[in-house]
Short mmCIF file of C-alpha atoms in Angstrom, two decimals:
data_model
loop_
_atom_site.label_atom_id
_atom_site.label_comp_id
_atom_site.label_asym_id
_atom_site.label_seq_id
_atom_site.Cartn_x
_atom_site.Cartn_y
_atom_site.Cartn_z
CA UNK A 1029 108.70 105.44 106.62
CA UNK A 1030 105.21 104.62 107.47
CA UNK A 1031 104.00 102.84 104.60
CA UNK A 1032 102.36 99.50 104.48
CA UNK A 1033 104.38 97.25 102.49
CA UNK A 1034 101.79 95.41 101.24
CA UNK A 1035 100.11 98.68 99.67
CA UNK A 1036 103.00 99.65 98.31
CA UNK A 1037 103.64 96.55 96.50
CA UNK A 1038 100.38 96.25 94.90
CA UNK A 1039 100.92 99.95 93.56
CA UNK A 1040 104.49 99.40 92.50
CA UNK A 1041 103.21 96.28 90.43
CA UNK A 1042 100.40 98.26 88.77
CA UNK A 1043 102.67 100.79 87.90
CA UNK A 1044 105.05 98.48 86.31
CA UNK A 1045 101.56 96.80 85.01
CA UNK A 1046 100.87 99.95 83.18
CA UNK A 1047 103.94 100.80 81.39
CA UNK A 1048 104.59 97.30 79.89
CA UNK A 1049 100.97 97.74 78.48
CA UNK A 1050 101.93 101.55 77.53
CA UNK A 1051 104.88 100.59 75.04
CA UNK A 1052 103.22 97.07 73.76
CA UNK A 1053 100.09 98.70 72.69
CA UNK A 1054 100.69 101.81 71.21
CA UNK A 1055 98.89 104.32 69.30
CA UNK A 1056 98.83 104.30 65.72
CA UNK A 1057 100.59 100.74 65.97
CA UNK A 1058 98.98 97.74 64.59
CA UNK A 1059 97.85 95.20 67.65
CA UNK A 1060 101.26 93.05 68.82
CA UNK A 1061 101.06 89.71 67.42
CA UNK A 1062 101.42 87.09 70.04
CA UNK A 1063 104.83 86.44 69.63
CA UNK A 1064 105.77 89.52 70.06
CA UNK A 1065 104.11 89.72 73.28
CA UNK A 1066 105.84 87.26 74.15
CA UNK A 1067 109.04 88.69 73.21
CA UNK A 1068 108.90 91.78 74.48
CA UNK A 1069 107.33 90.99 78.16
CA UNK A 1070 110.48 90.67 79.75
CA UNK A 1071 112.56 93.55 78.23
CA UNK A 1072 109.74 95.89 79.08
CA UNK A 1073 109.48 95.05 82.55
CA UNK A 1074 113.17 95.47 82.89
CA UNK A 1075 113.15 99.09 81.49
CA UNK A 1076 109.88 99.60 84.36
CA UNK A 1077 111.58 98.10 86.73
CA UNK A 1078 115.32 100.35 85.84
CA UNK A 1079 112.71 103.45 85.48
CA UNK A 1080 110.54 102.64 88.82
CA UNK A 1081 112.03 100.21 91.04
CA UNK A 1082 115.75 99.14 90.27
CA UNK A 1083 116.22 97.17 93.59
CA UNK A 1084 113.79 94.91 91.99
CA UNK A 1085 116.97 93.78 89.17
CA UNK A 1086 118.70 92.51 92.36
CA UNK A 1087 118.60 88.52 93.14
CA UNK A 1088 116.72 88.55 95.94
CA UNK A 1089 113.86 89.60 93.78
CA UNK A 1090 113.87 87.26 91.20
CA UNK A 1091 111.27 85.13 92.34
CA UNK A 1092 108.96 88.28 92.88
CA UNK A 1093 109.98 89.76 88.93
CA UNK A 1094 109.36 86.11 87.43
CA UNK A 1095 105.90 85.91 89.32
CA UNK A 1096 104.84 90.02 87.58
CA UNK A 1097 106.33 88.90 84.29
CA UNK A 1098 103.80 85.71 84.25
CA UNK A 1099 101.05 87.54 85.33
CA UNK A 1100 101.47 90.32 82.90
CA UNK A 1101 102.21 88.11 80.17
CA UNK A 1102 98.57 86.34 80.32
CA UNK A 1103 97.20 90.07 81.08
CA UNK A 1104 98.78 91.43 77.96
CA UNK A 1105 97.58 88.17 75.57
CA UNK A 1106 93.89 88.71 77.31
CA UNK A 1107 94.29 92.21 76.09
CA UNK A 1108 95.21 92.02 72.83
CA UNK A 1109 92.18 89.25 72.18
CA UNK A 1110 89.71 91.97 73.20
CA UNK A 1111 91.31 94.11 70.89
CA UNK A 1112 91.41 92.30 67.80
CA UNK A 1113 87.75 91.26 68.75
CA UNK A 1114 86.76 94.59 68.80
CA UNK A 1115 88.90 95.45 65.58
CA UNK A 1116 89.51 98.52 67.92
CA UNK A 1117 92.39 100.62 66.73
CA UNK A 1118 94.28 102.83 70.01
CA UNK A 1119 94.16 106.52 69.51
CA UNK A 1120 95.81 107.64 72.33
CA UNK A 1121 97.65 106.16 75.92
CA UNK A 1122 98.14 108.07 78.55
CA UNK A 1123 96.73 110.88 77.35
CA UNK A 1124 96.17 113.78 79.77
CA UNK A 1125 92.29 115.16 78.88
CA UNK A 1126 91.03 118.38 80.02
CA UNK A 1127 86.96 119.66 80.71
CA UNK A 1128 84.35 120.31 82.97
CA UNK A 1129 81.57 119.28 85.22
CA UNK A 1130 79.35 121.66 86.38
CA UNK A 1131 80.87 124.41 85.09
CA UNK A 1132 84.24 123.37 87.40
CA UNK A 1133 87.69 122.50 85.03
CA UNK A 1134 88.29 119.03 85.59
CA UNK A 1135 91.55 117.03 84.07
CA UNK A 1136 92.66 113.56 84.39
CA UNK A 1137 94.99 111.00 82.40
CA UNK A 1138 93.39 108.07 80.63
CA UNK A 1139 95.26 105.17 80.31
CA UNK A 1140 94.15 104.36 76.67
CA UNK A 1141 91.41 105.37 74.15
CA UNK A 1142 90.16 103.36 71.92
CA UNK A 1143 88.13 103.62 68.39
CA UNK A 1144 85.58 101.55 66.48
CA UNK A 1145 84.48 101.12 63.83
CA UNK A 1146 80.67 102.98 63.27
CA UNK A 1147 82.51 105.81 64.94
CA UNK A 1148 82.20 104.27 68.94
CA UNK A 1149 84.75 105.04 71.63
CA UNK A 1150 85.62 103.61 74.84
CA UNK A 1151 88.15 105.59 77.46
CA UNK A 1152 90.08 102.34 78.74
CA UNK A 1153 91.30 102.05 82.22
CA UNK A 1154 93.77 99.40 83.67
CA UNK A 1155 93.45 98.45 86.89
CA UNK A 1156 96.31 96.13 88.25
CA UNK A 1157 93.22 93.86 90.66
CA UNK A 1158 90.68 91.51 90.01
CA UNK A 1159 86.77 92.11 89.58
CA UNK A 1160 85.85 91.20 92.81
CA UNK A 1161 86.35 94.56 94.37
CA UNK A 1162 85.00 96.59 90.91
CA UNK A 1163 82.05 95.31 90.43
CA UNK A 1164 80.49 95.95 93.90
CA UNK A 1165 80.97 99.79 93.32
CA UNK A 1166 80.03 99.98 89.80
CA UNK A 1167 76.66 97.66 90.40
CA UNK A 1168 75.43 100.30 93.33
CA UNK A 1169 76.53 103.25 91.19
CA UNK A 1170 79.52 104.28 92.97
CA UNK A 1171 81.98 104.36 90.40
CA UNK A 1172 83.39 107.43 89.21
CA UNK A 1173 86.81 107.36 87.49
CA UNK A 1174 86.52 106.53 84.00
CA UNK A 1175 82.64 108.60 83.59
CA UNK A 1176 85.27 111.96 84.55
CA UNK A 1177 87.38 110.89 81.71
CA UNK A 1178 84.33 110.54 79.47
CA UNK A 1179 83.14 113.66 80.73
CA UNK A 1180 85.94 115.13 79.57
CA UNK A 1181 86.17 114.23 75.97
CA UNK A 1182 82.73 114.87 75.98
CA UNK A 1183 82.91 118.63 78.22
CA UNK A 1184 86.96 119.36 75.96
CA UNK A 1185 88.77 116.41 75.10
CA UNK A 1186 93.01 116.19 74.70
CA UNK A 1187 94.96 119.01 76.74
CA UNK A 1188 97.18 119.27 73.43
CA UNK A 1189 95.99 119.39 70.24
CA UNK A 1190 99.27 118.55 68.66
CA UNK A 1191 97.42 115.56 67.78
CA UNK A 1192 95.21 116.59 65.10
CA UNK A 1193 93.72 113.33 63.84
CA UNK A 1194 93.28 112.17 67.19
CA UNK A 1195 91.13 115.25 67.94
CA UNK A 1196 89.11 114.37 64.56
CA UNK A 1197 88.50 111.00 65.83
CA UNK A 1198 87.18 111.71 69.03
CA UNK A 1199 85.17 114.36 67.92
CA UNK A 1200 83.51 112.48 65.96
CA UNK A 1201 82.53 109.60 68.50
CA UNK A 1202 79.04 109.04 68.12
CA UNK A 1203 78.59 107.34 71.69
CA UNK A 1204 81.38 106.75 74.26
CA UNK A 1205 81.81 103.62 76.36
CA UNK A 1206 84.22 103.00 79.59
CA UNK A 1207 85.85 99.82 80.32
CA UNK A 1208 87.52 98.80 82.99
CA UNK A 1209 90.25 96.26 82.42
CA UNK A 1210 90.79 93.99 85.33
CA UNK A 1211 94.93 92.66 85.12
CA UNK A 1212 94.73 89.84 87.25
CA UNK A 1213 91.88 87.60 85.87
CA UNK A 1214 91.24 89.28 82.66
CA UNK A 1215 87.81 90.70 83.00
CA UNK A 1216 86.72 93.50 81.22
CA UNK A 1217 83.80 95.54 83.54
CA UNK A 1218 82.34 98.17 81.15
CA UNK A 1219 78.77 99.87 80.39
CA UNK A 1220 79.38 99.24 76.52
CA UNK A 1221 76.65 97.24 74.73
CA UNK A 1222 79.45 96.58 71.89
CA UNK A 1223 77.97 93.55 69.75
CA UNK A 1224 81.51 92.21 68.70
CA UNK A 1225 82.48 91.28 72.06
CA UNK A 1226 80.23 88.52 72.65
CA UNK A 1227 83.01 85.76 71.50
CA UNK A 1228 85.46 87.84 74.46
CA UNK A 1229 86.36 86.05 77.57
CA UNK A 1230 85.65 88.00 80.89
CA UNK A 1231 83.42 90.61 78.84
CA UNK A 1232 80.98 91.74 81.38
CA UNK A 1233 78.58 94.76 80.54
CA UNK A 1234 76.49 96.29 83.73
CA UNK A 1235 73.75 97.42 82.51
CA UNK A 1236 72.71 100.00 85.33
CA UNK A 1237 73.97 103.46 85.24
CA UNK A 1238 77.51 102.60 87.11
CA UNK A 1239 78.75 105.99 88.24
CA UNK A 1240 74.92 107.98 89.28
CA UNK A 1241 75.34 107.79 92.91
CA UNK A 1242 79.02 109.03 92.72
CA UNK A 1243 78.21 111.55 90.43
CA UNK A 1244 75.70 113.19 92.94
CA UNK A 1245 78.05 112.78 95.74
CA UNK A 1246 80.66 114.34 93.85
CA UNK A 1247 78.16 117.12 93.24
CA UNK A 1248 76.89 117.36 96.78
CA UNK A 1249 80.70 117.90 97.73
CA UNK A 1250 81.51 120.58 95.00
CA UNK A 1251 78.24 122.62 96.73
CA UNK A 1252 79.31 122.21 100.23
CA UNK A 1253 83.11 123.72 99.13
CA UNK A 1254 81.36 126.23 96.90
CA UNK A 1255 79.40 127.46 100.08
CA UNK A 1256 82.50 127.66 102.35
CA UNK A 1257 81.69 124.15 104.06
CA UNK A 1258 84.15 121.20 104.70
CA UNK A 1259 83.20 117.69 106.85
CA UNK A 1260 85.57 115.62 107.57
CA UNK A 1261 84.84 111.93 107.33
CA UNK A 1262 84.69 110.66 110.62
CA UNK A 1263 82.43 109.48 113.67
CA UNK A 1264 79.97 112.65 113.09
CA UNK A 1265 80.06 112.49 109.44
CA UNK A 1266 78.69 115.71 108.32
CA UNK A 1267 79.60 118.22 111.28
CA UNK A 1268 82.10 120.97 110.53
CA UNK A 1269 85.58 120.44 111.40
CA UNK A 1270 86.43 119.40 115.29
CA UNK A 1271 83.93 121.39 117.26
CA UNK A 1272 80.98 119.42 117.01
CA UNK A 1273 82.77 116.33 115.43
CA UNK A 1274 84.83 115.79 118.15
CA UNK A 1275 87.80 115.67 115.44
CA UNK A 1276 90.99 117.67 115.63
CA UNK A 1277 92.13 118.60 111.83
CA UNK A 1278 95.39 118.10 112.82
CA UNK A 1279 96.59 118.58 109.04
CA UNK A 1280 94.31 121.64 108.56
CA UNK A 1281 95.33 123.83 111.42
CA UNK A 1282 97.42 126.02 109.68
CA UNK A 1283 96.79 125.75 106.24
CA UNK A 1284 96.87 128.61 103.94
CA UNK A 1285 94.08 127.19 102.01
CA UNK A 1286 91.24 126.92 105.03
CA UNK A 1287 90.29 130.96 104.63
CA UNK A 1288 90.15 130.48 100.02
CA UNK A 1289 87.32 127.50 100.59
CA UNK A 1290 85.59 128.40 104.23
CA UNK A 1291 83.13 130.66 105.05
CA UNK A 1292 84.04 133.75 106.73
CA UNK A 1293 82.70 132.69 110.05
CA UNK A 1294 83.77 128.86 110.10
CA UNK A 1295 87.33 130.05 108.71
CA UNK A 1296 87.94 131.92 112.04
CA UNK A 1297 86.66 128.63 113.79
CA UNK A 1298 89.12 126.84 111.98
CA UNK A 1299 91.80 128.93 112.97
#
């Protein structure tokens, strides 16, 4: 089918990565004790697994579902350590949030929002790799993911507001934090000066403003579409489509879309 198996594995185990850590630490729900972690692993993989992947339940596989249970298992114990440090209480997972940059709508789902106490939130996101490849990006200012989310709550906030002491909460989140959780060696990469987690293993803070440079590319990008202009990233970066790039939009040739976000003249080019 054309996919690379070894991509596809990494994104199957985060999303079975992210579930387990959905139902174990829920909102509203007092922090799992650690036997109940340990409990519970296995059952909730097997529900992920029936849910995402079921020719993972077959034999072949066991070494492969025995290997993910371990690894979530530490990840999940890790987790719930920075938690109780934090005395952090979850007020929402997987909760799809809705704003705007710019003056653009903008909507994304965070994978878990947290409170503490003095009124401080951080937007939470799991990421099912180690900190190696993170950090880079957030130390140059590339990262952009979880500053959308924060935008958000800060720009709108939940898409329902079923939830009504959830939206009393985060509106009244004096400052708002992002933390990335790393799953395979437990590091926490956040912006958050939070003074309890001092005594928390893998807590690193980066000081520097982690998502600036992403945030103006993002912005550069939004102008060029807003003024009818689309590059494609290739040899040439920054010429318009194939006939100064040398690039055939192969996927763009007849798309519907190429006259709504061109300008009048390059849209006929296009076409």
């Amino acid at each position: 089918l054309g996919w690379e198996p070894e991509r596809l594995d990494v994104m199957l185990q985060g999303t079975l990565t992210h579930q387990v850590f959905e139902e174990l630490f829920q909102a509203s729900n007092p922090i799992p004790e650690p036997e109940a972690i340990n409990s519970q692993i296995e059952p909730l993989l097997d529900s992920a697994i029936r849910t995402h992947a079921p020719f993972l339940r077959a034999a072949q596989w066991q070494v492969e579902r025995k290997h993910l249970a371990s690894s979530i298992h530490k990840a999940a114990l890790a987790w719930r350590e920075v938690l109780t440090t934090l005395n952090a209480e979850v007020l929402g997972t997987e909760e799809w949030l809705a704003g705007t940059l710019d003056g653009l709508p903008i909507h994304g789902q965070a994978d878990i929002l947290l409170g503490l106490p003095d009124d401080r939130l951080l937007v939470v996101d799991y990421k099912k790799s180690s900190a190696t490849s993170r950090r880079p990006r957030m130390q140059k200012g590339y990262d952009s993911q979880a500053n959308l989310y924060r935008t958000m709550l800060q720009t709108g906030g939940p898409k329902s507001e079923d939830n009504t002491a959830l939206l009393e909460k985060l509106r009244a989140g004096e400052t708002t934090g992002i933390v990335y959780f790393m799953t395979n060696d437990q590091t926490s990469l956040t912006d958050a000066l939070v003074v309890e987690s001092g005594s928390i293993p893998g807590w690193e803070v980066l000081e520097n403003d982690v998502s600036q440079l992403a945030m103006e590319l993002i912005r550069e990008r939004l102008q060029e579409v807003g003024a009818g202009q689309l590059y494609l990233n290739r040899e040439g970066d920054g010429q318009f489509f194939d006939k100064q790039a040398g690039v055939k939009p192969y996927a763009l040739d007849n798309s519907a879309l190429i006259p709504l976000f061109t300008a009048p003249g390059e849209a006929r080019e296009a076409e």
